[in-house]
XYZ file of C-alpha atoms in Angstrom:
656
model
C 66.998 50.279 -38.018
C 66.759 51.434 -34.477
C 67.212 54.462 -33.057
C 67.954 57.216 -31.005
C 66.774 60.821 -31.663
C 67.822 62.999 -28.915
C 65.590 66.376 -29.336
C 66.882 69.155 -27.643
C 66.216 72.205 -29.363
C 64.027 73.433 -26.448
C 65.633 74.114 -23.595
C 62.106 74.146 -21.672
C 61.981 70.464 -22.400
C 64.460 67.606 -23.232
C 63.015 64.878 -24.854
C 64.426 60.950 -26.162
C 62.446 58.730 -28.752
C 63.478 55.561 -29.473
C 62.161 54.852 -33.037
C 62.292 51.284 -34.754
C 62.100 52.428 -38.340
C 59.162 55.227 -38.473
C 57.719 53.727 -35.683
C 57.734 54.981 -31.539
C 58.436 52.781 -29.199
C 59.432 54.361 -25.910
C 59.810 57.432 -24.943
C 61.183 59.780 -22.371
C 60.802 63.676 -21.615
C 62.901 65.362 -18.952
C 61.804 69.050 -17.703
C 63.972 71.314 -16.282
C 61.490 72.875 -14.363
C 60.761 69.779 -12.951
C 64.112 68.139 -11.206
C 62.762 64.663 -10.969
C 64.584 63.629 -7.774
C 64.618 59.771 -8.403
C 67.571 58.133 -6.960
C 68.990 60.789 -6.036
C 70.796 60.209 -2.847
C 70.024 62.747 -0.607
C 71.852 63.778 4.003
C 68.214 63.475 5.966
C 67.553 64.157 9.344
C 65.382 62.096 11.518
C 62.501 63.997 12.391
C 59.976 61.691 13.694
C 59.696 58.024 14.631
C 56.266 56.131 14.478
C 56.165 52.934 15.538
C 52.462 51.821 13.920
C 53.945 52.042 11.363
C 57.125 50.914 11.967
C 58.349 53.631 9.946
C 60.613 56.951 10.233
C 59.887 60.710 8.944
C 63.122 61.993 6.965
C 63.901 65.751 5.818
C 65.942 65.440 3.427
C 65.640 68.875 2.008
C 62.383 68.334 0.014
C 58.841 70.800 1.375
C 57.221 67.073 2.369
C 59.286 64.819 4.602
C 59.742 61.239 3.092
C 58.852 57.959 4.166
C 61.523 55.616 5.286
C 59.867 51.945 6.211
C 61.911 50.109 8.977
C 62.984 47.776 6.528
C 64.688 49.634 4.016
C 67.367 50.930 6.659
C 70.324 49.138 6.542
C 72.516 48.152 9.254
C 74.812 50.446 9.361
C 72.737 53.221 10.563
C 70.802 50.918 13.976
C 72.248 51.326 17.163
C 71.600 47.838 17.924
C 70.381 43.935 16.376
C 67.112 44.518 15.134
C 65.935 41.006 16.788
C 66.837 40.126 20.888
C 66.809 36.210 21.528
C 63.923 36.012 18.022
C 61.962 38.852 19.526
C 61.471 42.234 17.637
C 63.609 44.254 19.360
C 61.205 48.206 18.781
C 62.055 50.715 16.021
C 62.805 53.502 18.427
C 65.205 51.375 20.573
C 67.420 51.171 17.408
C 66.762 54.866 15.443
C 66.687 57.979 17.082
C 64.895 61.296 16.234
C 67.873 64.028 14.956
C 69.803 61.106 14.235
C 71.382 61.972 10.372
C 70.897 58.818 7.390
C 72.029 58.971 4.191
C 69.002 58.157 1.563
C 68.087 57.804 -2.011
C 64.709 58.325 -3.327
C 62.635 54.534 -4.269
C 60.006 56.326 -5.384
C 58.385 60.222 -6.541
C 56.298 62.315 -3.669
C 52.611 61.042 -5.937
C 49.895 63.518 -4.600
C 49.727 63.491 -0.851
C 52.300 61.305 -0.419
C 55.020 61.586 0.251
C 58.882 60.135 -1.384
C 60.056 57.070 -0.195
C 63.198 56.351 0.799
C 65.801 53.936 1.059
C 69.624 53.524 2.567
C 70.776 50.082 0.374
C 71.666 52.711 -2.086
C 72.244 52.057 -5.793
C 74.581 52.829 -8.249
C 73.680 51.715 -11.889
C 76.717 51.889 -14.045
C 76.824 50.441 -17.414
C 77.048 47.283 -17.300
C 76.092 46.870 -13.227
C 74.514 48.070 -10.339
C 76.790 48.385 -7.468
C 74.830 47.727 -3.738
C 77.583 49.128 -1.344
C 74.993 48.647 1.486
C 74.139 45.287 0.790
C 76.440 41.987 0.176
C 73.094 39.998 -0.299
C 72.160 41.632 -3.716
C 74.859 39.649 -5.831
C 72.618 38.465 -9.058
C 71.558 38.574 -12.649
C 68.962 41.193 -14.026
C 65.416 39.248 -14.247
C 65.472 40.003 -18.094
C 69.108 37.261 -18.695
C 67.995 34.016 -19.418
C 69.146 31.052 -20.725
C 73.125 30.646 -21.626
C 73.561 34.666 -20.988
C 72.311 33.749 -17.368
C 74.913 31.089 -16.930
C 77.618 32.842 -19.432
C 77.043 36.792 -16.858
C 77.049 34.361 -13.431
C 80.580 33.375 -14.360
C 82.225 36.648 -15.135
C 80.771 37.722 -11.962
C 82.405 35.340 -9.946
C 85.252 36.523 -12.450
C 85.344 40.627 -11.180
C 87.472 41.621 -7.539
C 83.871 42.737 -5.462
C 84.370 44.742 -2.180
C 83.625 42.898 0.912
C 79.880 44.377 2.299
C 79.206 44.960 -1.305
C 77.040 43.473 -3.610
C 76.445 44.080 -7.401
C 73.424 43.288 -9.935
C 74.791 42.669 -13.707
C 72.378 44.156 -16.324
C 71.658 43.066 -19.545
C 74.171 45.529 -21.408
C 76.332 42.687 -19.555
C 75.549 39.943 -21.516
C 78.862 38.846 -23.435
C 81.358 41.029 -22.282
C 84.498 40.677 -21.101
C 85.008 40.603 -17.324
C 87.556 43.566 -17.823
C 84.670 45.507 -18.890
C 82.742 44.994 -15.853
C 85.603 45.049 -13.559
C 86.108 49.006 -15.493
C 82.513 49.585 -14.284
C 82.613 48.097 -10.871
C 85.790 50.314 -10.503
C 84.173 53.660 -11.205
C 81.364 52.757 -9.424
C 82.927 52.680 -6.315
C 84.675 56.547 -7.263
C 81.502 57.822 -7.160
C 80.842 56.246 -3.828
C 83.469 56.404 -2.083
C 83.220 60.508 -3.051
C 78.915 60.035 -2.311
C 80.418 59.596 1.207
C 83.072 61.385 1.883
C 80.623 64.600 0.484
C 78.064 63.197 2.832
C 80.802 63.946 5.761
C 81.008 67.808 4.917
C 77.785 69.153 6.056
C 75.184 68.718 8.936
C 72.183 69.681 7.235
C 70.201 67.689 4.743
C 71.044 68.008 1.909
C 71.610 67.071 -1.727
C 74.817 64.368 -2.196
C 74.545 62.936 -5.224
C 72.427 63.822 -8.742
C 70.846 60.678 -10.807
C 72.194 61.434 -14.572
C 70.219 63.777 -16.532
C 67.479 61.568 -19.930
C 70.588 62.252 -22.261
C 73.073 60.091 -20.082
C 70.244 57.707 -18.885
C 68.741 57.100 -22.842
C 72.402 56.374 -23.773
C 73.815 53.809 -20.663
C 70.657 52.167 -20.274
C 69.579 51.763 -24.282
C 72.276 51.653 -26.577
C 72.817 48.566 -27.674
C 74.375 46.486 -30.062
C 70.821 46.549 -32.084
C 70.161 50.489 -32.131
C 72.763 51.923 -35.335
C 72.685 55.673 -34.406
C 71.778 58.607 -32.078
C 70.790 61.197 -34.583
C 71.420 64.590 -31.807
C 70.348 68.291 -33.139
C 71.771 70.041 -30.606
C 75.854 70.998 -30.417
C 75.627 71.156 -27.442
C 73.692 67.876 -26.199
C 76.087 66.352 -28.911
C 79.191 67.759 -27.437
C 77.976 66.043 -24.078
C 76.638 62.602 -25.214
C 79.956 62.103 -27.294
C 82.299 62.919 -24.022
C 79.896 60.053 -22.093
C 80.093 58.360 -25.031
C 83.917 58.456 -25.707
C 84.747 57.832 -21.575
C 82.395 54.646 -21.269
C 81.822 53.077 -24.585
C 84.479 54.736 -27.440
C 83.037 51.712 -29.564
C 79.785 53.056 -30.697
C 81.361 56.847 -30.695
C 81.474 55.912 -34.482
C 76.889 56.132 -34.405
C 76.663 59.048 -32.810
C 75.280 62.034 -35.256
C 74.812 65.625 -35.762
C 71.054 66.711 -36.868
C 71.390 69.709 -39.083
C 68.518 69.882 -41.131
C 66.288 72.811 -41.251
C 62.984 70.422 -40.762
C 62.630 69.265 -37.090
C 64.043 66.259 -35.968
C 61.163 64.261 -35.008
C 59.144 65.896 -37.966
C 61.612 64.028 -40.499
C 60.976 60.347 -38.489
C 56.967 61.123 -38.784
C 57.042 61.089 -34.474
C 55.161 63.487 -33.803
C 51.942 62.661 -34.146
C 52.526 59.119 -32.172
C 54.244 61.508 -29.196
C 51.156 63.489 -28.733
C 48.628 60.175 -28.651
C 50.570 59.413 -25.119
C 48.586 62.817 -24.142
C 45.598 62.044 -25.015
C 42.893 59.716 -23.307
C 41.548 57.277 -26.266
C 43.990 56.125 -28.620
C 42.781 54.503 -31.988
C 43.693 50.784 -33.444
C 45.151 49.922 -36.655
C 41.679 48.215 -37.182
C 39.651 50.660 -36.187
C 39.040 49.533 -32.583
C 39.811 52.025 -29.491
C 41.247 52.422 -26.500
C 40.671 54.775 -23.535
C 42.731 54.998 -20.717
C 41.791 56.661 -17.306
C 44.297 56.932 -14.001
C 42.058 57.032 -11.132
C 43.804 57.540 -7.734
C 43.690 53.712 -7.250
C 44.696 51.697 -10.621
C 44.785 52.789 -14.409
C 41.983 51.506 -16.299
C 41.929 50.585 -20.439
C 39.055 50.124 -21.638
C 39.600 48.535 -25.273
C 36.550 48.950 -27.353
C 35.810 48.198 -31.295
C 34.405 50.825 -32.264
C 34.940 51.270 -36.243
C 36.467 47.669 -36.443
C 34.159 45.692 -38.844
C 37.347 43.319 -40.926
C 36.276 39.763 -38.841
C 33.911 37.959 -40.773
C 32.133 36.994 -37.353
C 32.175 38.664 -34.019
C 34.376 36.188 -32.312
C 36.551 37.101 -34.828
C 36.319 40.787 -35.168
C 37.086 40.836 -30.976
C 40.000 38.346 -31.470
C 41.690 41.018 -33.957
C 40.772 43.808 -31.928
C 42.125 42.596 -28.746
C 45.281 41.290 -29.956
C 46.299 44.630 -31.890
C 44.894 46.179 -27.999
C 47.812 44.384 -26.401
C 50.003 45.128 -28.630
C 49.076 49.101 -27.830
C 48.394 48.902 -24.094
C 52.369 46.965 -23.919
C 53.583 50.437 -26.301
C 51.496 52.857 -24.661
C 52.497 52.358 -20.986
C 56.217 52.935 -22.101
C 55.469 55.826 -23.505
C 53.538 57.121 -20.686
C 55.290 54.531 -18.203
C 52.139 54.482 -16.208
C 53.115 52.383 -13.278
C 51.555 50.950 -10.426
C 48.477 48.835 -10.678
C 46.703 48.254 -14.017
C 43.359 46.469 -14.757
C 42.676 46.024 -18.888
C 39.201 45.856 -19.757
C 39.421 43.114 -23.000
C 35.931 42.917 -25.713
C 34.298 39.710 -24.139
C 35.402 36.153 -26.425
C 33.841 33.048 -25.933
C 36.212 30.308 -26.678
C 38.880 29.678 -24.057
C 42.026 29.678 -26.731
C 40.721 33.087 -27.442
C 41.985 34.135 -24.342
C 44.900 32.962 -23.785
C 46.252 34.170 -27.147
C 45.763 37.518 -26.305
C 47.387 37.032 -23.269
C 50.393 35.436 -24.933
C 50.086 38.448 -27.049
C 50.055 40.203 -24.778
C 52.905 38.978 -22.399
C 55.228 38.487 -25.705
C 54.928 42.131 -26.262
C 55.883 42.941 -22.156
C 59.230 41.458 -22.624
C 61.105 44.587 -24.009
C 60.010 46.655 -21.240
C 63.085 47.437 -19.233
C 59.220 47.864 -15.439
C 59.090 45.081 -13.950
C 56.003 43.421 -14.791
C 53.256 40.852 -13.406
C 50.863 39.752 -15.574
C 47.558 37.953 -14.490
C 45.255 35.839 -16.286
C 41.307 37.439 -18.167
C 38.914 36.683 -16.112
C 35.061 35.733 -16.710
C 34.262 39.319 -16.954
C 37.043 39.909 -20.052
C 38.750 41.472 -16.898
C 43.168 41.510 -16.650
C 45.039 42.475 -13.974
C 48.922 43.692 -13.998
C 51.434 45.497 -12.432
C 53.585 47.930 -13.491
C 56.980 49.161 -12.080
C 57.256 52.951 -12.377
C 60.906 53.652 -13.149
C 60.063 57.579 -13.372
C 56.926 60.340 -12.792
C 54.516 58.563 -15.153
C 54.253 61.120 -18.304
C 50.865 62.392 -17.081
C 52.711 63.875 -13.477
C 55.534 65.427 -15.695
C 53.745 67.010 -17.938
C 50.646 68.059 -16.944
C 48.914 69.894 -14.017
C 45.592 69.740 -12.566
C 42.466 71.610 -14.334
C 42.256 75.007 -12.510
C 38.565 74.346 -13.350
C 37.792 70.957 -11.964
C 40.244 70.346 -10.307
C 41.076 66.513 -11.564
C 37.252 65.546 -11.874
C 36.987 65.469 -15.357
C 32.901 66.790 -14.458
C 31.829 70.300 -13.354
C 28.471 70.645 -11.473
C 25.649 72.412 -14.457
C 24.476 76.098 -14.232
C 21.122 75.444 -12.420
C 22.262 72.279 -10.079
C 25.321 75.224 -8.862
C 22.893 78.297 -8.180
C 20.251 76.630 -6.110
C 23.622 75.128 -4.453
C 24.395 78.941 -4.014
C 20.929 79.624 -2.874
C 20.002 77.095 -0.516
C 23.796 78.200 1.267
C 22.811 81.594 0.878
C 20.214 80.860 2.776
C 21.913 79.093 5.330
C 24.199 81.909 6.397
C 21.088 84.271 6.366
C 19.660 81.682 9.437
C 22.279 82.547 11.462
C 22.288 85.073 13.801
C 22.629 88.415 13.820
C 23.686 88.236 10.353
C 22.838 91.525 8.397
C 24.697 91.380 5.276
C 24.925 88.306 2.803
C 27.397 88.648 -0.465
C 27.228 86.295 -2.970
C 30.533 86.514 -5.590
C 28.856 84.030 -8.067
C 30.073 83.506 -11.991
C 28.307 85.220 -14.315
C 25.958 82.663 -15.528
C 25.440 81.748 -12.510
C 24.088 85.046 -11.674
C 22.072 85.300 -14.287
C 20.313 82.051 -13.962
C 19.731 83.360 -10.321
C 18.397 87.246 -10.600
C 16.041 85.522 -13.242
C 15.007 82.484 -13.116
C 15.008 82.650 -8.471
C 14.577 86.388 -7.660
C 11.204 85.139 -6.418
C 13.296 83.282 -4.420
C 15.744 85.168 -2.727
C 12.869 88.262 -2.179
C 11.939 85.998 0.168
C 15.108 84.924 1.821
C 15.941 88.377 2.821
C 11.602 89.309 3.951
C 11.829 86.380 5.637
C 15.691 86.467 7.854
C 15.494 90.071 7.293
C 18.751 90.281 5.104
C 20.325 91.800 2.703
C 21.009 89.513 -0.299
C 24.136 91.477 -2.421
C 24.656 89.222 -5.947
C 28.196 89.578 -7.338
C 28.806 88.778 -10.750
C 32.554 87.932 -10.839
C 33.505 87.943 -14.498
C 37.138 86.041 -13.090
C 35.301 83.440 -11.709
C 34.038 79.811 -14.101
C 31.947 76.762 -12.348
C 31.687 75.813 -9.929
C 34.220 78.182 -8.156
C 32.414 80.415 -5.830
C 32.454 82.920 -2.983
C 29.656 83.608 -0.173
C 30.872 86.452 2.471
C 28.189 86.791 5.634
C 28.490 90.018 7.233
C 26.888 90.445 10.947
C 24.643 93.600 11.948
C 27.634 95.536 13.939
C 29.761 95.332 11.016
C 27.860 97.091 8.739
C 28.550 100.612 7.970
C 26.212 103.610 6.536
C 28.507 104.536 3.800
C 28.914 100.642 2.722
C 29.934 100.266 -0.830
C 27.932 99.500 -3.850
C 27.532 95.962 -5.123
C 29.567 97.000 -8.009
C 32.785 97.538 -6.189
C 32.712 94.554 -5.015
C 33.506 92.891 -8.282
C 37.826 91.868 -8.007
C 39.930 93.731 -10.249
C 41.324 91.999 -13.001
C 45.238 90.524 -11.319
C 48.051 92.249 -12.941
C 51.301 89.786 -11.408
C 52.946 87.695 -12.945
C 52.175 84.285 -14.357
C 53.806 81.301 -13.928
C 55.478 81.401 -17.461
C 56.941 84.872 -16.755
C 58.089 84.276 -12.774
C 62.088 83.789 -13.159
C 62.860 79.968 -12.979
C 63.695 78.095 -9.957
C 67.062 77.205 -9.510
C 67.439 73.281 -9.058
C 69.171 72.486 -6.464
C 73.476 71.717 -6.724
C 74.597 68.373 -5.768
C 77.452 68.011 -3.960
C 78.820 65.157 -6.429
C 78.826 66.487 -9.817
C 81.171 64.139 -11.682
C 83.288 62.692 -11.277
C 85.813 61.097 -14.028
C 87.623 57.436 -14.072
C 90.364 57.437 -14.419
C 91.102 55.531 -17.916
C 88.968 54.766 -20.514
C 86.521 51.841 -20.630
C 88.334 48.520 -22.171
C 88.248 48.643 -25.773
C 87.588 45.020 -26.119
C 84.442 44.669 -26.538
C 83.197 41.716 -26.319
C 84.100 37.659 -24.954
C 85.281 35.939 -28.247
C 83.272 33.352 -28.221
C 80.506 35.112 -26.953
C 76.620 35.704 -29.022
C 78.204 39.428 -29.243
C 80.713 38.894 -30.406
C 80.692 36.437 -33.466
C 82.992 37.463 -36.135
C 82.162 40.360 -38.041
C 82.436 38.812 -41.212
C 80.034 35.763 -40.580
C 77.414 38.296 -38.841
C 77.947 40.990 -41.905
C 77.035 37.206 -44.073
C 74.234 36.330 -42.132
C 73.412 39.867 -42.140
C 72.991 40.074 -45.678
C 71.189 36.541 -46.104
C 68.526 37.809 -42.905
C 67.692 41.339 -44.783
C 69.681 43.033 -41.770
C 71.798 45.124 -43.995
C 69.319 45.745 -46.471
C 67.511 49.108 -46.978
C 63.225 48.321 -45.343
C 61.454 48.851 -48.458
C 59.557 52.136 -46.335
C 63.216 53.141 -46.048
C 64.510 52.847 -49.755
C 60.644 54.957 -50.395
C 62.412 57.767 -48.276
C 66.220 58.062 -48.058
C 69.095 58.820 -49.956
C 72.122 56.916 -51.012
C 74.456 57.416 -48.092
C 76.703 59.440 -48.171
C 80.560 59.632 -48.133
C 82.095 59.106 -44.829
C 84.543 61.517 -44.680
C 87.798 61.743 -42.634
C 87.432 60.587 -38.711
C 89.637 60.460 -35.623
C 87.860 57.262 -33.625
C 87.434 60.197 -30.607
C 86.275 62.971 -32.127
C 83.495 62.577 -35.439
C 83.725 66.342 -37.704
C 81.715 67.362 -40.036
C 80.501 64.742 -43.080
C 79.691 65.458 -46.841
C 75.918 65.162 -47.996
C 76.868 64.728 -50.940
C 75.707 61.392 -53.058
C 78.818 58.425 -54.642
C 77.019 56.189 -56.286
C 78.492 52.419 -56.019
C 78.013 49.522 -56.527
C 76.261 47.151 -53.369
C 79.450 44.999 -53.784
C 81.858 48.527 -53.404
C 79.741 49.123 -50.320
C 79.784 46.136 -48.230
C 83.786 46.176 -48.921
C 83.680 49.488 -47.511
C 81.969 48.128 -45.008
C 84.763 46.139 -44.143
C 87.509 48.744 -44.327
C 85.717 50.174 -41.738
C 85.515 48.190 -38.842
C 89.278 47.359 -39.500
C 90.121 48.395 -36.520
C 93.718 50.402 -36.491
C 94.112 50.790 -40.385
C 91.489 52.742 -40.546
C 92.718 55.956 -39.294
C 95.430 55.791 -40.861
C 93.887 55.306 -44.093
C 91.261 57.639 -43.797
C 93.977 60.333 -42.580
C 95.648 59.954 -45.468
C 92.871 59.721 -47.990
C 90.975 62.556 -46.049
C 91.871 65.993 -47.680
C 90.933 63.840 -51.182
C 87.821 62.941 -50.449
C 86.299 65.604 -48.793
C 86.781 68.269 -51.981
C 85.409 65.206 -53.907
C 82.034 65.818 -50.915
C 82.241 69.251 -51.796
C 81.695 68.452 -55.005
C 79.374 66.312 -55.246
C 76.655 68.075 -52.394
C 76.228 71.138 -55.025
C 75.016 68.577 -57.525
C 73.379 66.590 -55.316
C 71.475 69.305 -53.150
C 68.036 68.541 -54.870
C 68.183 65.126 -54.798
C 68.312 65.317 -51.183
C 65.852 67.185 -49.890
C 63.196 65.549 -47.604
C 64.608 62.619 -47.530
C 65.649 60.789 -44.708
C 69.478 62.434 -42.642
C 72.572 59.696 -43.879
C 73.491 57.558 -41.346
C 76.707 57.447 -42.184
C 77.949 61.318 -41.702
C 78.951 62.296 -38.178
C 76.422 65.074 -38.746
C 73.731 64.374 -40.397
C 72.047 67.183 -43.118
C 70.154 66.919 -46.019
C 70.438 70.399 -46.710
């Protein structure tokens, strides 16, 4: 059973986990203190044109100017045609410095690199992606294959797409009617109209439109028919999600549940430790093997080790089994950490060619559920596999971690002896300079101890050789490899000079980064656009796979075990709680009391709940009686629900 779990109890961190049973298969973490800029739309100003790069730099309000390649500039912002009789026109003749331009962030800032910008705006909806200034962008998502691809093309041909615009069908649009997609298209057109109006309201660089937060993105991009529940543990976020689902996909309102148990949501589904593994450098495989993930400036390197894996009958079988497990876990870790760019995987050496092909096939299958674009190579004779993955958002490392202040990201530091000798050489270099009267070195305590004891004679020789006073100060605020060497000229030395211990700086008492006032995020000019009407209630096309008759789908589910609780769920889950009376647009509080019933009654009840409008009237009439019965059951079933997973049929999930 697949679920979307949303943890929003801590305002400093919003977490969304997608689980299948109790296995985490996707993760998104957003820190409000680190606002993401990807897909945001800004009004900017061209500050510099670089003909050698065929690009321009744009001030869009950030500290570092963005990089705008010439190929990403729409004709709407060019002063002429980019070609003249087959010859390319210089970029300076087409755009000018100081020109105002509307840009969208295509790639976040990374290290010393500024954000990559584009003027080809794309607005993602539930079923479509609108390209308002790129009419050649009409198409279908690459993840849609086979008959579904032809079917969605036929639906797209029935849409009323304005001239000069393009649309791309998303995977969520498969099986839906033209009315559903047309509603989504009309909504995106309203958003773009508001963006254009806001862009004309100001001249200076500013934020026009901000991409939806992690909660809305998760519901928009991940909520499919195979998702049985969306469980949220914060009332405010629950109301926000309820409002969005009610407007965009009202047929999914019944899947929204509010979690109210005292046990943290992610602990209840046992995924907290799985999330922590995404922050670790080394990941353990089920058979005892391990994989080590290292980040470099150019690429990400993944090394597969057999470690304690000994299940195979020989070395080849052990290598194959470990590599197959690593293929599955690699695809999962790439999603959890959202690693992008060039990735090199060093598999354990395998001699048979068929084993290499089997590992490649396993990795390719595991990557099919990845939303990012992936290019996969073959395992070379050295056991290396090259692949690339699209960056959907800043990686987990970039958004949740900081560079180590001690090693500055190197991962290692110099030893005390090596650093002390390097400082001693630097001290002598400063002492050799003309007119040097004194050299003051502020060093970590352990480095100072090494120099004043093991290298005492060397220090005395430097003083005698260059007639310079050396002052070595132990600074408890410094840690290896940090130090400071200061040269004082002879004319700057004063008779009433300070003692050596007075050079030790006082401990800083300023506010830490956690105590400072939070940075106020820039507010977009376009905050929210409301559709004139909710999404059409018709969910899918008749005759399509997604729209098969519900009794048939139920029967197929019973035959395949889809409607049955898994063995693991049977061991950990309580009997489903009775569903209370509920309006279709507003989920109400559910009662957690258990009502024993046979599987037949439960199945018929499930069909009645799918019975359209008659369900609402029947439930409204039966509401008070069932409500009081739920109260009576809750008092008697309270001990049975302790420590059990939340009910999947309730409007608010609880196991009190």
